[in-house]
């Protein structure tokens, strides 16, 4: 199990309470913040992926309790109406929009007028004293911040599409409920209602993500994230050079040369050793 | 959901929700009970319980991070036919041998075939400069030569799966003198086959790749180098984000009291989480020449300076696609017979999805008998 794989699970495990929390008719403080685990605790050091799936179950244990408890007052007062469901969906949208805020703060930080002014005023002087690399590094970090803001902007744009899909999915849920009612059928389980909601959002999400707007937003997120990473690498490269350490580009170049030599070696081997001799190692996999 | 249709239960303008507080609490109590019992069940599983790819095999060749294995025969049946399975780079070969009762490999062995398989391993940063040609004309050709020598044959039977199907197609076009029969499974051949006719929830990789510019691909490879396995895995999971959320939550609860299903799920998770990195130059060419340029089907793809001409594929071709494949849309796999040089082209659709082809009972019942019959009819000492 690598740290990358752990991160992969972490993403979904974090998303679970947020997703079901958005269907919860309670204050936003409860949403997406289930408390710690309870009696369904799984001991540590279990074979992969038992630990991760156990974690998922613990989250569900907490999330479902909160979800049902949140719906209970509405059910007790017979108030689970269209308006109430609309309100749940609406307030969850509000919480998501809140999460998208904060873009302005980062932007302000990256465009710090003091840093820019200092650079313009004293930059040439610093160069004269042999501090060029430091200035270059500062400039690179500024670029890192600019690309970070651009990345955040692209992510916000992407999330806005997700949010709109959520809204459409919820609207589709109401349409489905209306059809169910018209057929004289009833939803008599909260879990069934949640499943209907998830299915409706799923369909809307696919529609949004496969749309031209969704595809372009996805491309912009990737592009922005890569540019940000590129700038980070540039800054790290400058720092490495200043410290007389091999840069990423230098290591890559070395690997490239090794790969070219391997190709050449293979060509020579093929030319001199046909047919190829078997290299039996005798190792066994089971 | 119930259908009592009692008068006055739910007015059409109101949500038809008839959940009583008592029923909701009972349902919650049952769910919690299931979760607690399921968690206890989980805690009892050992590493052995969750082991995948357990069919015994012997390593017969290695080069860099790749390994060539020959599976040990099962039983006494032998048809004297060897097959060489080439899986994709983006996933591990374990999918073809996931569990003893859901193993494509074991079924082939049980039919008396001699089965070889290449494990592409986990490329590291050092392998970022590997190209598709390094895989096809380098590693694959070396493995084919080893098998030919061991089996004492001139030509071998290739089975290419998904991305491995593209590799074996390229190989068969570049080295037709070494290939007896070519079997393709869930392989993308016409990368633009789905263009203009997207199906809901299907073909995301094609759509994403075509939405990027050529410069984006260069930026991706130049910045990331090799695409890390978890990143590739994340891209696959993002094809169905809500489905994955429910998979790890409310759908998971449904299987907690079924030992077999839960083990299937956990073993599949093991496979899903074990994604190798993809070498940068392979990614660059895969995206630019195939996803974007669709050069394979147009006979414009070049590997190592040589044109991959599908007309040179004159050996028999069996092309198997999954009817419910959302990773490789059917339109990208099927209907490509006229592009090959062979006059012995067979196409077969099997029920299930991209992965279900190898682990689904319905597909398995059709798949292996069809492949074996097809190969036997075209064996001629292969």
XYZ file of C-alpha atoms in Angstrom:
668
model
C 0.000 0.000 0.000
C 1.605 3.247 -1.113
C 0.848 6.715 0.169
C -0.696 7.495 -3.226
C -3.191 4.670 -2.846
C -4.010 5.829 0.658
C -4.690 9.296 -0.736
C -7.017 7.742 -3.276
C -9.138 6.214 -0.523
C -8.845 9.340 1.564
C -10.572 11.285 -1.204
C -13.615 9.011 -1.252
C -13.727 8.654 2.502
C -13.803 12.425 2.875
C -16.412 12.752 0.152
C -18.865 10.278 1.716
C -19.976 12.420 4.695
C -20.023 15.554 2.515
C -22.217 13.837 -0.066
C -24.748 12.414 2.366
C -24.465 15.492 4.535
C -25.803 17.473 1.588
C -29.029 15.447 1.834
C -29.397 16.226 5.508
C -32.081 18.587 6.819
C -29.985 20.096 9.592
C -27.659 23.019 10.168
C -24.571 23.170 7.928
C -22.307 22.636 10.942
C -23.415 19.011 11.141
C -22.965 18.469 7.424
C -19.883 16.641 6.328
C -18.436 16.498 9.788
C -19.319 13.161 11.321
C -17.867 12.607 14.732
C -15.314 9.951 15.521
C -15.996 6.250 15.257
C -18.045 4.184 17.692
C -18.582 0.526 18.512
C -17.939 -0.549 14.913
C -14.249 0.256 15.326
C -11.907 -1.966 13.300
C -8.548 -2.821 14.858
C -5.518 -1.347 13.112
C -2.964 -3.328 11.040
C -5.487 -5.245 8.995
C -4.768 -6.523 5.495
C -5.364 -4.004 2.755
C -8.072 -2.833 2.013
C -9.926 -3.982 5.155
C -8.754 -0.947 7.085
C -9.984 1.468 4.405
C -13.318 -0.286 3.959
C -13.696 -0.515 7.737
C -13.121 3.231 7.873
C -15.804 3.674 5.242
C -18.239 1.643 7.363
C -17.441 3.686 10.446
C -18.173 6.825 8.473
C -21.443 5.354 7.258
C -22.373 4.363 10.775
C -21.994 7.946 11.941
C -23.389 9.532 8.797
C -26.500 7.354 8.719
C -27.225 8.020 12.380
C -26.992 11.764 11.762
C -29.012 11.515 8.582
C -31.874 9.587 10.164
C -31.855 11.707 13.295
C -32.010 14.828 11.160
C -35.025 13.576 9.248
C -36.817 12.336 12.346
C -38.322 15.686 13.469
C -39.714 16.236 9.970
C -41.188 12.747 9.927
C -42.643 13.121 13.420
C -44.379 16.328 12.434
C -45.400 14.928 9.037
C -43.491 17.783 7.377
C -41.444 15.955 4.764
C -43.059 17.966 1.978
C -41.769 19.116 -1.380
C -40.913 22.445 0.228
C -38.910 20.750 2.966
C -36.965 18.674 0.446
C -36.379 21.777 -1.680
C -35.082 23.554 1.389
C -32.679 20.691 2.167
C -31.363 20.729 -1.386
C -31.177 24.522 -1.418
C -29.299 24.861 1.840
C -26.804 22.210 0.772
C -26.193 24.185 -2.411
C -25.568 27.216 -0.225
C -22.950 25.312 1.740
C -21.193 24.300 -1.430
C -21.161 27.857 -2.711
C -19.579 28.907 0.592
C -16.856 26.358 0.013
C -16.125 27.947 -3.326
C -15.536 31.331 -1.720
C -12.127 32.506 -0.587
C -10.725 32.832 -4.078
C -10.295 36.555 -3.618
C -8.098 36.170 -0.540
C -5.548 33.997 -2.313
C -5.556 36.312 -5.268
C -4.797 39.247 -3.026
C -1.922 37.366 -1.423
C -0.371 36.522 -4.766
C -0.551 40.080 -5.928
C 1.074 41.513 -2.840
C 1.905 45.116 -3.852
C 4.669 45.339 -1.259
C 6.587 42.405 -2.801
C 6.114 43.778 -6.289
C 7.214 47.255 -5.249
C 10.314 45.941 -3.459
C 11.289 43.915 -6.483
C 10.923 46.879 -8.843
C 12.809 49.242 -6.591
C 15.659 47.103 -5.319
C 15.857 44.292 -7.880
C 18.662 45.758 -9.963
C 20.613 46.632 -6.813
C 20.323 43.047 -5.578
C 21.633 41.822 -8.926
C 24.613 44.083 -8.584
C 25.504 42.402 -5.281
C 25.287 38.900 -6.813
C 21.851 38.095 -5.441
C 20.377 37.277 -8.844
C 19.428 33.676 -7.969
C 17.492 34.848 -4.931
C 15.581 37.317 -7.043
C 14.898 34.620 -9.626
C 13.629 32.361 -6.889
C 11.382 35.072 -5.495
C 10.027 35.688 -8.958
C 9.437 31.963 -9.395
C 7.521 31.780 -6.119
C 5.391 34.709 -7.207
C 4.589 32.767 -10.364
C 3.748 29.757 -8.209
C 1.208 31.860 -6.357
C -0.258 33.257 -9.560
C -0.705 29.767 -10.989
C -2.129 28.583 -7.660
C -4.817 31.222 -7.944
C -5.499 30.256 -11.548
C -5.812 26.640 -10.430
C -8.223 27.608 -7.710
C -10.260 29.554 -10.253
C -10.445 26.582 -12.606
C -11.453 24.338 -9.715
C -14.175 26.778 -8.708
C -15.473 26.779 -12.267
C -15.481 22.980 -12.242
C -17.252 22.868 -8.897
C -19.862 25.292 -10.179
C -20.697 22.730 -12.854
C -20.868 20.009 -10.202
C -23.152 22.243 -8.175
C -25.431 22.820 -11.135
C -25.522 19.051 -11.729
C -26.507 18.599 -8.095
C -29.335 21.088 -8.577
C -30.510 19.358 -11.740
C -30.273 15.961 -10.089
C -32.376 17.147 -7.205
C -34.948 18.625 -9.593
C -35.012 15.288 -11.360
C -35.622 13.569 -8.026
C -38.715 15.700 -7.483
C -39.953 14.847 -10.970
C -39.425 11.162 -10.236
C -41.236 11.458 -6.898
C -44.077 13.147 -8.679
C -44.319 10.232 -11.132
C -44.136 7.740 -8.301
C -46.984 9.556 -6.551
C -49.018 9.727 -9.744
C -48.713 5.953 -10.057
C -50.105 5.638 -6.544
C -46.839 4.258 -5.186
C -45.060 5.394 -2.055
C -41.521 5.662 -0.810
C -41.652 4.064 2.610
C -37.942 3.937 3.445
C -35.507 6.748 4.069
C -32.716 4.670 2.557
C -34.821 4.219 -0.594
C -35.254 7.997 -0.770
C -31.508 8.522 -0.411
C -30.851 5.938 -3.122
C -33.316 7.681 -5.467
C -31.576 10.969 -4.783
C -28.112 9.511 -5.430
C -29.288 7.912 -8.686
C -30.829 11.177 -9.885
C -27.647 13.119 -9.066
C -25.551 10.422 -10.767
C -27.464 10.800 -14.042
C -27.247 14.602 -13.889
C -23.540 14.432 -13.092
C -22.812 12.278 -16.129
C -24.800 14.636 -18.334
C -22.889 17.635 -17.004
C -19.453 16.054 -17.167
C -19.972 14.794 -20.714
C -21.247 18.156 -21.926
C -18.903 20.431 -23.866
C -18.921 22.838 -20.921
C -18.024 20.038 -18.501
C -15.265 18.695 -20.718
C -13.749 22.141 -21.208
C -13.914 22.825 -17.470
C -12.167 19.511 -16.805
C -9.483 20.378 -19.345
C -9.003 23.805 -17.749
C -8.600 22.263 -14.276
C -5.952 19.884 -15.570
C -4.179 22.636 -17.503
C -4.172 24.989 -14.519
C -2.968 22.260 -12.143
C -0.138 21.361 -14.515
C 0.964 24.968 -14.954
C 1.026 25.324 -11.196
C 3.136 22.209 -10.884
C 5.404 23.407 -13.670
C 6.044 26.634 -11.754
C 6.700 24.715 -8.556
C 9.235 22.617 -10.396
C 10.864 25.736 -11.756
C 11.211 27.158 -8.257
C 12.581 23.874 -6.910
C 14.971 23.692 -9.873
C 16.325 27.158 -9.095
C 16.772 26.230 -5.451
C 18.511 22.973 -6.409
C 20.866 24.783 -8.741
C 21.673 27.343 -6.070
C 22.513 24.501 -3.657
C 24.508 22.629 -6.292
C 22.074 19.705 -6.291
C 20.994 17.842 -9.436
C 17.785 19.244 -10.854
C 14.803 17.222 -12.065
C 15.681 18.080 -15.662
C 19.255 16.846 -15.192
C 18.109 13.553 -13.662
C 15.579 13.098 -16.445
C 18.263 13.731 -19.024
C 20.444 11.072 -17.415
C 17.554 8.590 -17.535
C 16.951 9.490 -21.156
C 20.537 8.741 -22.063
C 20.392 5.435 -20.183
C 17.224 4.511 -22.080
C 18.845 5.346 -25.399
C 21.839 3.198 -24.492
C 19.514 0.329 -23.571
C 17.814 0.590 -26.941
C 21.165 0.523 -28.678
C 22.232 -2.463 -26.610
C 19.031 -4.299 -27.510
C 19.603 -3.605 -31.206
C 23.150 -4.933 -30.990
C 22.043 -8.033 -29.061
C 19.355 -8.791 -31.608
C 21.819 -8.436 -34.426
C 24.331 -10.822 -32.879
C 22.226 -13.321 -30.897
C 19.360 -14.579 -33.054
C 17.529 -16.614 -32.054
C 17.181 -15.080 -28.605
C 18.403 -17.298 -25.792
C 16.037 -18.035 -22.969
C 16.958 -16.492 -19.636
C 15.434 -18.967 -17.246
C 15.453 -17.658 -13.733
C 13.373 -20.403 -12.177
C 11.445 -18.029 -9.937
C 7.878 -18.922 -9.141
C 4.825 -16.855 -8.449
C 1.862 -18.273 -6.651
C -41.042 1.165 -2.346
C -44.608 -0.091 -1.921
C -47.624 0.081 -4.183
C -50.689 0.136 -1.926
C -52.406 2.827 -3.997
C -54.622 3.637 -1.053
C -56.872 6.591 -1.614
C -55.627 9.738 0.014
C -52.216 8.412 1.059
C -50.275 10.800 -1.137
C -51.658 13.651 -3.134
C -49.958 13.927 -6.570
C -48.621 17.389 -5.743
C -46.950 16.082 -2.586
C -43.916 13.822 -2.440
C -45.245 10.274 -2.149
C -43.256 9.709 1.011
C -44.848 7.501 3.600
C -42.047 6.985 6.074
C -43.135 6.768 9.680
C -40.712 7.751 12.449
C -40.928 4.238 13.843
C -40.133 2.678 10.467
C -37.202 5.057 9.992
C -35.764 4.194 13.406
C -36.253 0.488 12.746
C -34.467 0.843 9.415
C -31.602 2.752 11.028
C -31.314 0.151 13.736
C -31.105 -2.619 11.136
C -28.500 -0.714 9.123
C -26.349 -0.103 12.184
C -26.666 -3.761 13.098
C -25.493 -4.717 9.607
C -22.585 -2.302 9.770
C -21.461 -3.597 13.158
C -21.685 -7.225 12.048
C -20.014 -6.406 8.741
C -17.183 -4.640 10.530
C -16.650 -7.679 12.731
C -16.619 -9.857 9.634
C -14.054 -7.578 8.001
C -11.783 -7.827 11.007
C -11.650 -11.602 10.652
C -10.259 -11.615 7.112
C -6.616 -12.505 6.713
C -4.180 -11.565 4.020
C -4.625 -15.047 2.573
C -8.388 -14.595 2.340
C -7.828 -11.514 0.223
C -5.057 -12.877 -1.970
C -5.524 -12.404 -5.717
C -3.851 -14.011 -8.720
C -3.069 -17.252 -6.958
C -2.659 -19.556 -9.973
C 0.873 -20.961 -9.775
C 3.198 -19.725 -12.498
C 6.926 -19.861 -13.155
C 8.999 -16.918 -14.237
C 10.858 -17.766 -17.410
C 12.271 -14.420 -18.486
C 12.868 -10.982 -17.073
C 14.106 -7.700 -18.460
C 14.086 -4.449 -16.517
C 10.765 -4.435 -14.597
C 8.922 -6.858 -16.865
C 8.470 -10.569 -16.154
C 7.309 -13.371 -18.428
C 5.461 -16.178 -16.675
C 4.233 -19.572 -17.745
C 1.281 -20.853 -15.746
C 1.540 -24.397 -14.473
C -0.883 -26.737 -16.201
C -3.877 -28.027 -14.264
C -5.094 -31.559 -14.824
C -3.899 -33.864 -17.562
C -5.704 -32.336 -20.505
C -3.373 -30.844 -23.108
C -4.309 -29.497 -26.494
C -0.757 -28.599 -27.481
C -1.743 -24.985 -28.024
C 0.152 -22.154 -26.355
C -1.305 -18.691 -25.840
C 0.521 -15.559 -24.770
C -1.635 -13.078 -22.835
C -0.690 -9.408 -22.987
C -2.515 -7.211 -20.492
C -2.671 -3.403 -20.317
C -0.061 -1.142 -18.750
C -2.642 0.874 -16.814
C -3.729 -2.065 -14.645
C -2.096 -5.199 -13.296
C -2.431 -8.581 -14.950
C -4.061 -10.004 -11.791
C -7.465 -9.168 -13.255
C -7.240 -12.241 -15.493
C -6.732 -14.420 -12.434
C -8.583 -12.460 -9.772
C -10.089 -15.334 -7.787
C -9.919 -19.102 -8.243
C -13.575 -19.322 -9.260
C -13.413 -16.181 -11.391
C -10.158 -16.764 -13.222
C -9.856 -16.412 -16.978
C -6.420 -18.026 -16.745
C -7.619 -21.051 -14.782
C -10.385 -21.650 -17.283
C -7.911 -21.579 -20.173
C -5.629 -23.964 -18.277
C -8.555 -26.246 -17.510
C -9.211 -26.425 -21.250
C -5.694 -27.742 -21.743
C -4.034 -24.615 -23.143
C -0.452 -23.687 -22.322
C -0.691 -20.144 -20.930
C 2.040 -17.511 -20.900
C 1.571 -14.013 -19.557
C 3.685 -10.873 -19.356
C 3.653 -8.795 -16.198
C 4.640 -5.265 -17.162
C 5.540 -4.520 -13.548
C 5.691 -1.101 -11.959
C 7.681 1.317 -14.108
C 9.608 3.843 -12.063
C 10.766 7.333 -12.879
C 13.748 5.754 -14.595
C 11.381 4.293 -17.192
C 9.698 7.539 -18.131
C 11.369 7.553 -21.553
C 10.012 4.165 -22.590
C 7.944 4.422 -25.754
C 5.205 2.200 -27.152
C 7.854 0.895 -29.533
C 10.055 -0.119 -26.597
C 7.166 -2.223 -25.345
C 6.118 -3.646 -28.714
C 9.410 -4.138 -30.573
C 11.434 -4.520 -27.393
C 9.847 -6.333 -24.461
C 6.980 -7.980 -26.353
C 9.195 -9.227 -29.153
C 11.709 -10.597 -26.640
C 8.927 -12.493 -24.836
C 7.540 -13.841 -28.113
C 10.983 -15.115 -29.100
C 11.396 -16.829 -25.737
C 8.020 -18.558 -26.085
C 8.690 -19.579 -29.692
C 11.979 -21.083 -28.642
C 10.525 -22.916 -25.617
C 7.583 -24.245 -27.583
C 9.639 -25.010 -30.664
C 7.293 -23.098 -32.947
C 7.588 -20.318 -35.507
C 4.362 -18.535 -34.736
C 2.446 -17.992 -31.512
C -1.137 -17.242 -30.480
C -1.466 -13.775 -29.014
C -4.254 -12.619 -26.709
C -4.211 -8.856 -26.209
C -6.401 -7.281 -23.561
C -7.454 -3.601 -23.626
C -4.267 -1.536 -24.075
C -2.493 -4.885 -24.506
C -4.818 -5.410 -27.472
C -3.383 -2.313 -29.110
C 0.151 -3.517 -28.387
C -0.544 -6.975 -29.861
C -2.242 -5.403 -32.880
C 0.840 -3.268 -33.488
C 3.059 -6.291 -32.923
C 1.088 -8.442 -35.361
C 1.389 -5.723 -37.996
C 5.116 -5.282 -37.445
C 6.006 -8.973 -36.959
C 3.294 -10.944 -38.790
C 5.742 -13.793 -39.399
C 5.711 -14.575 -35.660
C 1.945 -14.555 -35.017
C -0.317 -17.545 -35.725
C -3.596 -16.110 -34.421
C -4.512 -12.786 -32.868
C -7.231 -12.553 -30.219
C -8.238 -9.085 -29.085
C -10.307 -8.486 -25.973
C -11.981 -5.177 -25.056
C -9.359 -3.429 -27.169
C -9.730 0.153 -28.427
C -8.903 0.163 -32.136
C -10.932 3.000 -33.624
C -10.362 5.688 -31.004
C -12.815 8.040 -32.660
C -15.495 5.392 -33.140
C -17.616 7.046 -30.466
C -17.127 10.629 -31.677
C -20.373 12.475 -32.075
C -22.398 9.746 -30.408
C -21.503 9.734 -26.719
C -23.484 7.431 -24.477
C -24.339 8.538 -20.919
C -21.558 7.556 -18.542
C -19.461 5.958 -21.269
C -16.136 6.703 -22.973
C -14.861 9.362 -20.568
C -11.202 8.812 -21.413
C -11.917 9.417 -25.096
C -13.919 12.545 -24.313
C -11.376 13.937 -21.876
C -8.462 13.242 -24.193
C -10.158 14.884 -27.154
C -11.021 17.954 -25.039
C -7.311 18.523 -24.419
C -4.979 20.205 -26.871
C -1.756 18.706 -28.123
C 0.096 21.283 -25.990
C -1.820 20.080 -22.920
C -0.496 16.569 -23.464
C 3.054 17.880 -23.765
C 2.559 19.933 -20.613
C 1.214 16.838 -18.819
C 4.129 14.598 -19.756
C 6.832 17.235 -19.398
C 5.536 18.194 -15.975
C 4.524 14.855 -14.493
C 6.980 12.577 -16.297
C 5.492 9.135 -15.833
C 1.812 9.296 -14.900
C 1.631 7.974 -11.332
C -0.592 4.939 -10.800
C -2.857 6.613 -8.237
C -3.384 9.514 -10.650
C -4.406 7.102 -13.410
C -6.596 5.240 -10.914
C -8.229 8.469 -9.816
C -9.031 9.320 -13.440
C -10.750 5.949 -13.823
C -12.753 6.466 -10.633
C -13.804 9.954 -11.715
C -15.600 8.380 -14.656
C -18.284 7.489 -12.140
C -17.924 9.720 -9.070
C -21.371 9.238 -7.568
C -21.287 5.521 -8.322
C -18.013 5.286 -6.417
C -19.391 7.228 -3.482
C -22.338 4.863 -3.173
C -20.090 1.859 -3.807
C -18.121 2.656 -0.657
C -21.218 3.529 1.360
C -24.845 2.495 0.843
C -24.100 -0.196 -1.739
C -21.397 -1.605 0.504
C -23.958 -2.123 3.262
C -25.944 -4.361 0.909
C -23.157 -6.930 0.675
C -21.991 -6.929 4.284
C -23.935 -10.040 5.208
C -22.766 -11.993 2.160
C -19.299 -13.422 2.725
C -18.708 -14.295 -0.926
C -19.758 -10.906 -2.265
C -17.768 -9.065 0.379
C -14.628 -11.029 -0.434
C -15.174 -10.437 -4.152
C -15.475 -6.744 -3.416
C -12.327 -6.596 -1.281
C -10.253 -8.551 -3.775
C -11.432 -6.292 -6.567
C -10.441 -3.289 -4.440
C -6.980 -4.759 -4.099
C -6.686 -4.927 -7.839
C -8.108 -1.440 -8.359
C -5.681 0.122 -5.881
C -2.631 -1.483 -7.472
C -2.229 0.741 -10.523
C 1.225 0.976 -12.040
C 2.635 4.255 -13.312
C 2.505 4.770 -17.052
C 5.774 5.819 -18.707
C 5.590 9.428 -19.880
C 6.475 8.859 -23.519
C 3.911 6.052 -23.775
C 1.293 8.445 -22.382
C 2.342 11.169 -24.821
C 2.048 8.890 -27.840
C -1.078 7.150 -26.566
C -2.905 10.456 -26.116
C -1.608 12.322 -29.150
C -1.425 9.567 -31.756
C -4.317 7.404 -30.614
C -6.887 9.289 -28.545
C -6.427 12.481 -30.519
C -5.008 11.420 -33.895
C -6.692 7.987 -34.160
C -3.650 6.932 -36.176
C -3.833 3.173 -35.578
C -6.995 2.542 -37.551
C -5.832 4.975 -40.263
C -2.547 3.075 -40.693
C -0.684 6.268 -39.800
C 0.832 5.122 -36.524
C 4.614 4.897 -36.526
C 6.631 2.895 -34.028
C 10.404 3.115 -34.109
C 10.224 4.757 -37.515
C 8.105 1.936 -39.007
C 4.519 2.316 -40.122
C 1.980 0.101 -38.358
C 0.019 -1.125 -41.356
C -3.025 -3.157 -40.298
C -3.204 -4.703 -43.775
C -0.164 -6.740 -42.764
C -2.344 -8.521 -40.198
C -3.192 -11.458 -42.429
C -3.454 -14.057 -39.641
C -6.912 -14.943 -38.222
C -8.314 -12.321 -35.838
C -10.874 -12.885 -33.085
C -12.114 -9.557 -31.758
C -14.065 -9.771 -28.492
C -15.865 -6.766 -27.046
C -17.934 -6.337 -23.893
C -21.489 -5.295 -24.638
C -21.703 -3.149 -21.510
C -18.214 -1.655 -21.750
C -18.203 1.977 -20.618
C -14.394 2.308 -20.569
C -13.941 1.360 -24.226
C -17.212 2.164 -26.007
C -18.342 -0.612 -28.327
C -18.053 1.768 -31.263
C -14.294 1.895 -30.664
C -13.852 -1.883 -30.632
C -16.241 -3.428 -33.104
C -16.779 -3.217 -36.831
C -13.096 -2.952 -37.668
C -12.699 -6.202 -39.625
C -12.266 -4.450 -42.956
C -9.230 -2.601 -41.621
C -7.209 -5.795 -41.239
C -5.539 -7.687 -44.057
C -7.026 -10.996 -42.950
C -10.024 -12.673 -44.536
C -10.586 -14.674 -41.328
C -12.041 -12.086 -38.952
C -14.505 -12.984 -36.200
C -16.250 -10.593 -33.837
C -17.863 -11.623 -30.576
C -19.850 -9.566 -28.080
C -19.987 -10.887 -24.535
C -22.327 -9.723 -21.771
C -20.910 -7.501 -19.044
C -18.589 -4.568 -18.746
C -14.913 -3.947 -19.395
C -13.801 -5.893 -16.337
C -16.895 -8.083 -16.105
C -15.594 -9.851 -19.212
C -12.961 -11.487 -17.022
C -14.833 -11.939 -13.767
C -18.515 -12.139 -14.710
C -20.100 -15.594 -14.803
C -22.176 -14.904 -17.922
C -19.201 -13.702 -19.947
C -16.969 -16.484 -18.670
C -19.413 -19.136 -19.849
C -19.119 -17.805 -23.393
C -15.620 -16.432 -23.483
C -13.254 -19.320 -22.833
C -15.155 -21.993 -24.818
C -15.317 -19.597 -27.791
C -11.619 -18.753 -27.649
C -10.635 -22.400 -27.283
C -12.875 -23.586 -30.140
C -11.640 -20.752 -32.330
C -7.986 -21.542 -31.593
C -8.415 -25.297 -32.003
C -9.941 -24.754 -35.439
C -6.897 -22.674 -36.392
C -4.199 -24.495 -34.427
C -1.916 -25.913 -37.142
C 0.851 -26.663 -34.714
C 0.641 -23.349 -32.843
